[in-house]
Amino acid sequence: MNNNDTIFALSSGHGKSGVAVIRVSGDDLYNLFLQITNRKSADTRHAYFANFRDTSGDLIDQVIAVYFAAPHSFTGTDIIEIYSHGAPAVVNKIFEYFRDMGGRMATPGEFSRRAFYNNKMDLTDVDGLAALLDAQTDAQRKSALASMLGGDSEIYNAWRHQMIEISAYAAAILDYADDELPTNIGDTIRKKTKKLYDEISTAISHHAAVRAIRSGFNIALVGRTNVGKSSLFNAILGANRAIVSDIPGTTRDVVSATLDIGGYMVNLSDTAGIRRATDTIEKIGIARTKSEIENADIIINVQSAKNKIQIPSHAAPNTIYVINKSDAAHTTPNIRGIIYTSAKTGTGIKKLITAINKKISAIANTAESSVAVNARTRGLLSDAATELNSALNAPVENYDIFAEHTRRAADAIGKILGTITANDVLDATFSQLCLGK
Ligand SMILES: Nc1nc2c(ncn2[C@@H]2O[C@H](COP(=O)(O)OP(=O)(O)OP(=O)(O)O)[C@@H](O)[C@H]2O)c(=O)[nH]1
Ligand SMILES: [Mg+2]
């Protein structure tokens, strides 16, 4: 497993740039570093200016080079970092040099894989790193950074240790006499198991919020035809993206755009107006509207002030009620929780964006202090919760079954951290990263 042959990759972005960062990882790169920098000795973590020459002595580029001695590096191996000019020709020439030196191009995520094998990162840290590299908004950056810096690992490790301890106590009940064990140990481990079960269930229920922060809040504009959904979509975006017309049934397909609202990424969708459609294409459009509603984190229910208003007495939790065409209404009664807008004059658009921001913040708050559950970890967390539940439902006094279920729960958490992991999980986790990470 610990085969640290020499690998290299471009760690900065591809294409023309001021500076390119090339990273090399391997065992014993010290001599290679001396050769690159043309020095007799070098310190670790020190920036050296160098005339980088190829194997025949021709100058490739003037660069800055840094040597990181194992184990104090990102991967835990020796690392050389070269900061060259960011021209593709320079980068290719440097790659050629490292190939001549016996190195090979790293595969996507291979540096992180090394960091994992050398115990520098666990899998939840790698998930965090992958999310950080994808981060577009401030909330995404914060959430990913917390995971990458081990916030999630800490929680998972604590859970796992408690499960192992509970399992050990349950097994001990069978093997030891009562007076050799802490008093009421049976009750204590049941209470602790219940608490773990509740904590994990809460984390799972926050999955939607964490997912929304990571990949954007899905917000859909929904309502009857001709109420002004597309006009509002354009007004919120500040751009004429969706077609607007006075013909009911104008929007047939879902039109989406991403925007940043208060630091959160939002995927805003304009949908086909809902009515009894006879047209085949419009029917498909309405079916798509329904699936958009199912996937939405927040729904903007749009109605027209020209029509009869319908607000349910129990407003749906993640729905914002908007009465558009307020310019065409004689009065706009002040009903709690309802926003009047006019896509025509721009009245109320700011208020609507503020209301969206408020709903997003409310959802996002539930994600704080929670682990970042993703597609990979969600199934394993559910497995752990199921095992804990089975332990709690085991017949009283049947502590061997109790011990077995809590041990399996600990295994599921171990898989989240990568302590116990199949190779295909590793492949999937590391391949989400780009080259040079
Ligand atoms: N007076 C007034 N007219 C508006 C307002 N918003 C939209 N309209 C008009 O209402 C008509 C329908 O607007 P759209 O935005 O296409 O409505 P829609 O809800 O997307 O309609 P469908 O796509 O058919 O479901 C157009 O003629 C708009 O110009 C508004 O605030 N005030
Ligand atoms: Mg429309």
Coordinates of C-alpha atoms and ligand atoms in Angstrom, one line a residue:
M1 CA 0.0 0.0 0.0
N2 CA 2.8 2.5 0.9
N3 CA 4.3 2.6 -2.5
N4 CA 5.6 6.2 -2.7
D5 CA 7.1 6.2 -6.2
T6 CA 7.8 9.6 -7.7
I7 CA 4.6 11.3 -9.0
F8 CA 4.1 14.8 -10.3
A9 CA 1.2 17.0 -11.4
L10 CA 0.3 20.6 -12.0
S11 CA -1.4 21.8 -8.9
S12 CA -2.4 25.2 -10.2
G13 CA -5.0 25.8 -12.9
H14 CA -4.4 24.8 -16.5
G15 CA -3.7 27.2 -19.3
K16 CA -1.7 30.4 -19.4
S17 CA -1.1 32.0 -16.0
G18 CA 1.4 34.2 -14.1
V19 CA 2.7 31.3 -12.0
A20 CA 2.3 27.6 -12.3
V21 CA 2.7 25.3 -9.3
I22 CA 4.1 21.8 -10.0
R23 CA 4.0 19.4 -7.1
V24 CA 6.2 16.3 -6.9
S25 CA 5.8 13.6 -4.2
G26 CA 8.0 10.6 -3.5
D27 CA 10.5 9.0 -1.2
D28 CA 13.9 10.6 -0.9
L29 CA 13.6 13.6 -3.2
Y30 CA 16.4 15.5 -1.5
N31 CA 19.0 14.7 -4.1
L32 CA 16.6 15.5 -6.9
F33 CA 16.0 18.9 -5.2
L34 CA 19.7 19.6 -5.0
Q35 CA 20.1 18.8 -8.7
I36 CA 17.2 21.1 -9.6
T37 CA 18.4 24.0 -7.5
N38 CA 22.1 23.3 -8.3
R39 CA 23.0 23.3 -4.6
K40 CA 25.2 21.3 -2.3
S41 CA 22.7 21.3 0.5
A42 CA 19.2 22.7 1.2
D43 CA 16.9 23.3 4.1
T44 CA 13.3 22.0 4.3
R45 CA 10.5 24.5 3.8
H46 CA 12.8 27.2 2.4
A47 CA 12.2 29.0 -0.9
Y48 CA 15.2 28.8 -3.3
F49 CA 15.5 30.8 -6.5
A50 CA 16.9 28.4 -9.2
N51 CA 17.9 28.2 -12.8
F52 CA 16.1 25.0 -13.6
R53 CA 18.0 23.1 -16.3
D54 CA 17.0 20.0 -18.2
T55 CA 19.2 16.8 -18.2
S56 CA 21.3 18.2 -21.0
G57 CA 22.0 21.4 -19.2
D58 CA 19.6 23.7 -21.2
L59 CA 17.7 26.3 -19.1
I60 CA 14.0 25.4 -18.8
D61 CA 12.9 28.4 -16.7
Q62 CA 13.9 30.5 -13.7
V63 CA 11.8 29.1 -10.8
I64 CA 11.3 29.1 -7.1
A65 CA 11.6 25.7 -5.6
V66 CA 10.7 24.4 -2.1
Y67 CA 11.6 21.1 -0.5
F68 CA 9.3 19.6 2.2
A69 CA 11.0 16.7 4.0
A70 CA 8.8 13.8 5.1
P71 CA 6.8 13.5 7.2
H72 CA 6.0 17.2 7.4
S73 CA 4.2 17.6 4.1
F74 CA 0.7 17.4 2.7
T75 CA 1.2 13.8 1.7
G76 CA 3.5 12.7 4.4
T77 CA 6.2 11.9 1.8
D78 CA 9.0 14.1 0.6
I79 CA 7.5 16.9 -1.6
I80 CA 9.1 19.3 -4.1
E81 CA 7.1 22.3 -5.2
I82 CA 8.2 24.3 -8.2
Y83 CA 6.8 27.7 -8.9
S84 CA 7.5 28.4 -12.6
H85 CA 6.2 30.8 -15.1
G86 CA 2.7 29.6 -16.0
A87 CA 3.3 28.9 -19.7
P88 CA 2.1 25.5 -21.0
A89 CA 5.5 25.1 -22.8
V90 CA 7.4 25.6 -19.5
V91 CA 5.1 23.2 -17.6
N92 CA 5.4 20.5 -20.3
K93 CA 9.2 20.8 -20.3
I94 CA 9.3 20.4 -16.5
F95 CA 7.0 17.4 -16.7
E96 CA 9.4 15.9 -19.3
Y97 CA 12.3 16.5 -16.9
F98 CA 10.5 14.6 -14.1
R99 CA 9.6 11.8 -16.5
D100 CA 13.3 11.6 -17.4
M101 CA 14.0 11.3 -13.7
G102 CA 11.8 8.3 -13.4
G103 CA 8.6 10.0 -12.2
R104 CA 5.1 9.6 -13.6
M105 CA 2.1 11.8 -13.9
A106 CA -0.2 11.5 -10.8
T107 CA -3.7 10.3 -11.2
P108 CA -6.6 12.6 -10.0
G109 CA -6.6 12.7 -6.2
E110 CA -3.4 10.6 -5.9
F111 CA -1.7 13.2 -3.6
S112 CA -4.6 13.1 -1.2
R113 CA -4.6 9.3 -1.4
R114 CA -1.0 9.3 -0.2
A115 CA -2.0 11.7 2.5
F116 CA -4.7 9.2 3.5
Y117 CA -2.4 6.2 3.5
N118 CA 0.2 8.2 5.5
N119 CA -2.5 9.1 8.1
K120 CA -2.5 12.8 7.2
M121 CA -6.2 12.8 6.3
D122 CA -9.2 10.6 6.9
L123 CA -12.0 10.2 4.3
T124 CA -14.2 12.9 5.8
D125 CA -11.2 15.3 5.5
V126 CA -10.9 14.3 1.8
D127 CA -14.6 14.8 1.3
G128 CA -14.1 18.3 2.8
L129 CA -11.2 19.0 0.6
A130 CA -13.2 18.0 -2.5
A131 CA -16.0 20.2 -1.4
L132 CA -13.6 23.1 -0.8
L133 CA -12.1 22.9 -4.3
D134 CA -15.7 23.1 -5.6
A135 CA -16.8 26.0 -3.3
Q136 CA -18.2 29.0 -5.1
T137 CA -19.9 30.9 -2.3
D138 CA -18.8 31.9 1.2
A139 CA -21.1 29.4 2.9
Q140 CA -19.8 26.6 0.8
R141 CA -16.2 27.6 1.7
K142 CA -16.9 27.7 5.4
S143 CA -18.8 24.4 5.5
A144 CA -16.2 22.6 3.4
L145 CA -13.3 24.1 5.4
A146 CA -14.7 22.9 8.7
S147 CA -15.0 19.3 7.3
M148 CA -11.5 19.4 5.8
L149 CA -9.9 20.6 9.1
G150 CA -11.3 17.6 10.9
G151 CA -14.5 18.9 12.4
D152 CA -16.4 15.9 11.1
S153 CA -13.7 13.4 12.0
E154 CA -13.8 14.6 15.6
I155 CA -17.6 13.9 15.9
Y156 CA -17.4 10.5 14.0
N157 CA -14.4 9.4 16.1
A158 CA -16.2 10.3 19.3
W159 CA -19.3 8.3 18.2
R160 CA -17.2 5.3 17.2
H161 CA -15.3 5.2 20.5
Q162 CA -18.6 5.3 22.4
M163 CA -20.0 2.5 20.4
I164 CA -16.9 0.3 20.9
E165 CA -17.1 1.0 24.6
I166 CA -20.8 0.2 24.8
S167 CA -20.2 -3.0 22.8
A168 CA -17.4 -4.0 25.1
Y169 CA -19.5 -3.4 28.2
A170 CA -22.4 -5.4 26.7
A171 CA -20.1 -8.3 26.1
A172 CA -18.6 -8.0 29.6
I173 CA -22.0 -8.3 31.2
L174 CA -22.1 -11.9 29.9
D175 CA -18.5 -12.7 31.0
Y176 CA -18.3 -11.1 34.4
A177 CA -20.1 -11.3 37.7
D178 CA -22.4 -8.4 38.6
D179 CA -20.2 -7.2 41.4
E180 CA -17.2 -6.9 39.1
L181 CA -19.1 -4.5 36.8
P182 CA -20.2 -0.8 37.4
T183 CA -23.7 -0.7 38.9
N184 CA -26.6 -0.5 36.6
I185 CA -24.4 -1.0 33.6
G186 CA -27.2 -2.5 31.6
D187 CA -29.3 0.7 32.0
T188 CA -26.3 3.0 31.4
I189 CA -25.4 1.4 28.1
R190 CA -29.0 1.5 26.9
K191 CA -29.3 5.2 27.7
K192 CA -26.0 5.9 26.0
T193 CA -27.1 3.9 22.9
K194 CA -30.3 5.8 22.8
K195 CA -28.5 9.2 22.9
L196 CA -26.2 8.1 20.1
Y197 CA -29.1 7.0 18.1
D198 CA -30.8 10.4 18.5
E199 CA -27.6 12.3 17.6
I200 CA -27.1 10.3 14.4
S201 CA -30.8 10.6 13.5
T202 CA -30.5 14.3 13.8
A203 CA -27.4 14.4 11.7
I204 CA -29.2 12.4 9.0
S205 CA -32.2 14.8 9.1
H206 CA -29.9 17.7 8.5
H207 CA -28.7 16.1 5.4
A208 CA -30.9 18.3 3.2
A209 CA -29.6 21.5 4.7
V210 CA -25.9 20.4 4.3
R211 CA -26.6 19.3 0.8
A212 CA -28.2 22.7 0.0
I213 CA -25.2 24.6 1.4
R214 CA -22.8 22.4 -0.6
S215 CA -24.6 22.2 -3.9
G216 CA -27.0 25.2 -3.8
F217 CA -30.6 25.8 -2.5
N218 CA -33.1 24.6 -5.0
I219 CA -35.8 27.3 -5.2
A220 CA -38.7 27.0 -7.6
L221 CA -41.2 29.6 -8.8
V222 CA -44.5 27.9 -8.9
G223 CA -48.1 28.9 -9.7
R224 CA -50.9 29.1 -12.2
T225 CA -50.3 30.3 -15.8
N226 CA -49.9 33.9 -16.6
V227 CA -49.4 35.1 -12.9
G228 CA -45.9 36.5 -13.8
K229 CA -43.5 33.7 -12.6
S230 CA -41.2 34.2 -15.6
S231 CA -41.3 38.0 -15.1
L232 CA -40.4 37.5 -11.4
F233 CA -37.6 35.1 -12.3
N234 CA -36.1 37.8 -14.6
A235 CA -36.6 40.5 -12.0
I236 CA -34.8 38.4 -9.3
L237 CA -31.9 37.6 -11.7
G238 CA -31.8 41.1 -13.0
A239 CA -31.6 39.7 -16.5
N240 CA -34.0 38.7 -19.2
R241 CA -33.6 35.0 -19.2
A242 CA -37.1 33.5 -19.4
I243 CA -39.6 34.3 -22.1
V244 CA -42.5 36.5 -20.9
S245 CA -45.8 36.9 -22.8
D246 CA -49.5 37.4 -22.1
I247 CA -50.3 34.0 -23.6
P248 CA -51.1 31.6 -20.7
G249 CA -48.8 28.6 -20.9
T250 CA -45.7 30.5 -22.2
T251 CA -43.2 28.6 -20.1
R252 CA -43.1 24.9 -20.9
D253 CA -39.7 23.7 -19.9
V254 CA -38.0 24.4 -16.6
V255 CA -35.6 27.4 -16.9
S256 CA -32.9 27.5 -14.3
A257 CA -30.1 29.9 -13.2
T258 CA -27.7 30.0 -10.3
L259 CA -27.2 33.1 -8.2
D260 CA -25.6 34.1 -4.9
I261 CA -28.1 35.3 -2.3
G262 CA -26.5 36.4 1.0
G263 CA -23.4 34.2 0.4
Y264 CA -25.5 31.1 -0.4
M265 CA -25.6 29.5 -3.8
V266 CA -29.1 29.3 -5.2
N267 CA -30.5 27.3 -8.1
L268 CA -33.5 29.3 -9.1
S269 CA -36.1 27.6 -11.4
D270 CA -38.9 29.1 -13.4
T271 CA -41.5 26.5 -14.1
A272 CA -44.5 25.9 -16.4
G273 CA -47.7 27.3 -15.0
I274 CA -50.1 24.8 -13.6
R275 CA -53.4 24.3 -15.3
R276 CA -55.4 21.5 -16.9
A277 CA -53.4 21.2 -20.1
T278 CA -54.5 19.5 -23.3
D279 CA -51.3 20.1 -25.2
T280 CA -48.9 17.2 -25.0
I281 CA -45.8 19.3 -24.6
E282 CA -47.4 21.5 -21.9
K283 CA -48.4 18.3 -20.0
I284 CA -44.8 17.2 -20.0
G285 CA -43.8 20.7 -18.7
I286 CA -46.3 20.5 -15.9
A287 CA -45.0 17.1 -14.9
R288 CA -41.5 18.7 -14.8
T289 CA -42.9 21.4 -12.6
K290 CA -44.2 18.8 -10.1
S291 CA -40.7 17.1 -9.9
E292 CA -39.2 20.5 -9.4
I293 CA -41.5 21.0 -6.5
E294 CA -40.4 17.7 -5.0
N295 CA -36.8 18.6 -5.2
A296 CA -37.2 22.2 -4.0
D297 CA -35.8 23.4 -0.7
I298 CA -37.9 26.5 -0.9
I299 CA -41.0 27.1 -3.0
I300 CA -42.1 30.5 -4.1
N301 CA -45.9 30.2 -4.6
V302 CA -46.8 33.0 -7.1
Q303 CA -50.4 34.3 -7.5
S304 CA -51.8 37.3 -9.4
A305 CA -53.5 40.1 -7.6
K306 CA -55.9 40.1 -10.6
N307 CA -57.2 36.6 -9.5
K308 CA -58.8 35.3 -6.4
I309 CA -56.1 34.8 -3.8
Q310 CA -55.7 31.4 -2.1
I311 CA -53.5 31.2 1.0
P312 CA -53.9 28.0 3.1
S313 CA -54.5 28.6 6.8
H314 CA -51.5 26.5 7.6
A315 CA -48.8 27.9 5.4
A316 CA -46.3 25.2 4.2
P317 CA -43.0 25.5 6.1
N318 CA -40.6 26.3 3.2
T319 CA -43.0 28.2 1.1
I320 CA -43.0 31.9 0.4
Y321 CA -46.4 33.3 -0.8
V322 CA -46.1 36.1 -3.4
I323 CA -48.9 38.1 -4.9
N324 CA -47.6 39.6 -8.1
K325 CA -49.1 42.3 -10.3
S326 CA -49.7 44.5 -7.2
D327 CA -49.7 47.5 -9.6
A328 CA -52.9 46.2 -11.1
A329 CA -54.6 45.7 -7.7
H330 CA -56.8 48.4 -6.0
T331 CA -55.7 47.5 -2.5
T332 CA -52.9 45.3 -1.1
P333 CA -54.1 44.2 2.3
N334 CA -51.4 43.5 4.8
I335 CA -51.6 39.8 5.4
R336 CA -48.8 38.3 7.5
G337 CA -46.2 36.4 5.6
I338 CA -47.4 37.5 2.2
I339 CA -45.2 39.6 -0.1
Y340 CA -46.7 41.8 -2.8
T341 CA -44.6 42.3 -5.8
S342 CA -44.9 43.9 -9.2
A343 CA -42.5 42.5 -11.7
K344 CA -43.6 45.3 -14.0
T345 CA -42.6 48.2 -11.7
G346 CA -40.0 46.4 -9.5
T347 CA -42.0 47.0 -6.3
G348 CA -41.4 44.3 -3.6
I349 CA -38.6 42.5 -5.4
K350 CA -36.1 43.5 -2.8
K351 CA -38.5 42.3 -0.1
L352 CA -38.8 39.0 -1.9
I353 CA -35.1 38.5 -2.0
T354 CA -34.8 39.3 1.7
A355 CA -37.6 36.8 2.4
I356 CA -35.6 34.1 0.4
N357 CA -32.5 35.0 2.3
K358 CA -34.3 34.6 5.6
K359 CA -35.7 31.2 4.7
I360 CA -32.2 30.1 3.5
S361 CA -30.6 31.2 6.7
A362 CA -33.2 29.3 8.8
I363 CA -32.5 26.1 6.9
A364 CA -28.7 26.7 7.0
N365 CA -28.7 27.2 10.7
T366 CA -29.9 23.6 11.2
A367 CA -26.8 22.4 9.4
E368 CA -24.4 24.2 11.8
S369 CA -22.9 22.0 14.4
S370 CA -23.8 19.0 12.3
V371 CA -21.5 16.7 10.3
A372 CA -21.6 17.3 6.6
V373 CA -23.6 14.3 5.5
N374 CA -23.0 13.5 1.8
A375 CA -24.1 10.7 -0.5
R376 CA -21.3 8.4 0.6
T377 CA -21.7 9.0 4.3
R378 CA -25.5 9.1 4.4
G379 CA -26.0 5.4 3.8
L380 CA -23.4 4.5 6.4
L381 CA -24.9 6.8 8.9
S382 CA -28.3 5.1 8.3
D383 CA -26.7 1.7 8.7
A384 CA -25.2 2.8 12.1
A385 CA -28.6 4.2 13.2
T386 CA -30.4 0.9 12.1
E387 CA -27.9 -1.1 14.1
L388 CA -28.3 1.0 17.2
N389 CA -32.0 0.7 16.9
S390 CA -31.7 -3.1 16.6
A391 CA -29.5 -3.1 19.7
L392 CA -32.2 -1.1 21.6
N393 CA -34.9 -3.5 20.4
A394 CA -32.9 -6.6 21.4
P395 CA -34.6 -8.7 24.1
V396 CA -33.6 -7.4 27.5
E397 CA -30.7 -9.5 29.0
N398 CA -29.7 -10.5 25.5
Y399 CA -26.4 -8.7 25.7
D400 CA -24.6 -10.7 23.1
I401 CA -27.0 -9.4 20.4
F402 CA -26.7 -5.9 21.9
A403 CA -22.9 -6.1 21.7
E404 CA -23.0 -7.4 18.1
H405 CA -25.3 -4.6 16.9
T406 CA -23.4 -1.8 18.6
R407 CA -20.1 -3.3 17.2
R408 CA -21.6 -3.2 13.7
A409 CA -22.7 0.4 14.2
A410 CA -19.1 1.2 15.1
D411 CA -18.0 -0.5 11.9
A412 CA -20.3 1.6 9.9
I413 CA -18.8 4.8 11.4
G414 CA -15.3 3.3 10.8
K415 CA -16.2 3.1 7.1
I416 CA -17.1 6.7 7.1
L417 CA -13.7 7.6 8.4
G418 CA -11.9 5.1 6.2
T419 CA -10.6 3.2 9.1
I420 CA -12.3 0.1 7.6
T421 CA -12.7 0.6 3.9
A422 CA -13.1 -1.3 0.7
N423 CA -11.0 -0.2 -2.3
D424 CA -13.9 0.9 -4.4
V425 CA -14.9 3.4 -1.8
L426 CA -11.4 4.8 -1.8
D427 CA -11.5 5.1 -5.6
A428 CA -14.8 6.9 -5.6
T429 CA -13.7 9.3 -2.8
F430 CA -10.3 10.3 -4.4
S431 CA -11.5 10.5 -8.0
Q432 CA -13.7 13.5 -7.0
L433 CA -10.5 15.5 -6.6
C434 CA -8.6 17.0 -9.5
L435 CA -5.1 16.5 -10.7
G436 CA -2.5 17.8 -8.3
K437 CA -4.5 17.2 -5.2
Ligands
LIG1 N1 -49.4 44.6 -14.7 C1 -48.5 43.6 -14.5 N2 -48.3 42.7 -15.5 C2 -47.4 41.7 -15.2 C3 -46.6 41.7 -14.0 N3 -45.8 40.6 -14.1 C4 -46.0 40.0 -15.3 N4 -47.0 40.7 -16.0 C5 -47.5 40.3 -17.3 O1 -48.3 39.1 -17.2 C6 -48.1 38.3 -18.4 C7 -47.6 37.0 -18.0 O2 -46.3 37.1 -17.5 P1 -45.3 35.8 -17.4 O3 -44.1 36.2 -16.6 O4 -45.0 35.3 -18.7 O5 -46.2 34.8 -16.6 P2 -45.9 33.3 -16.2 O6 -46.5 33.0 -14.8 O7 -44.5 32.9 -16.4 O8 -46.8 32.5 -17.2 P3 -46.7 31.0 -17.8 O9 -45.3 30.8 -18.3 O10 -47.7 31.0 -19.0 O11 -47.1 30.1 -16.7 C8 -47.1 39.1 -19.3 O12 -47.9 39.8 -20.2 C9 -46.4 40.1 -18.3 O13 -46.0 41.2 -18.9 C10 -46.8 42.7 -13.0 O14 -46.3 42.7 -12.0 N5 -47.8 43.6 -13.3
MG2 MG -43.6 31.6 -17.6

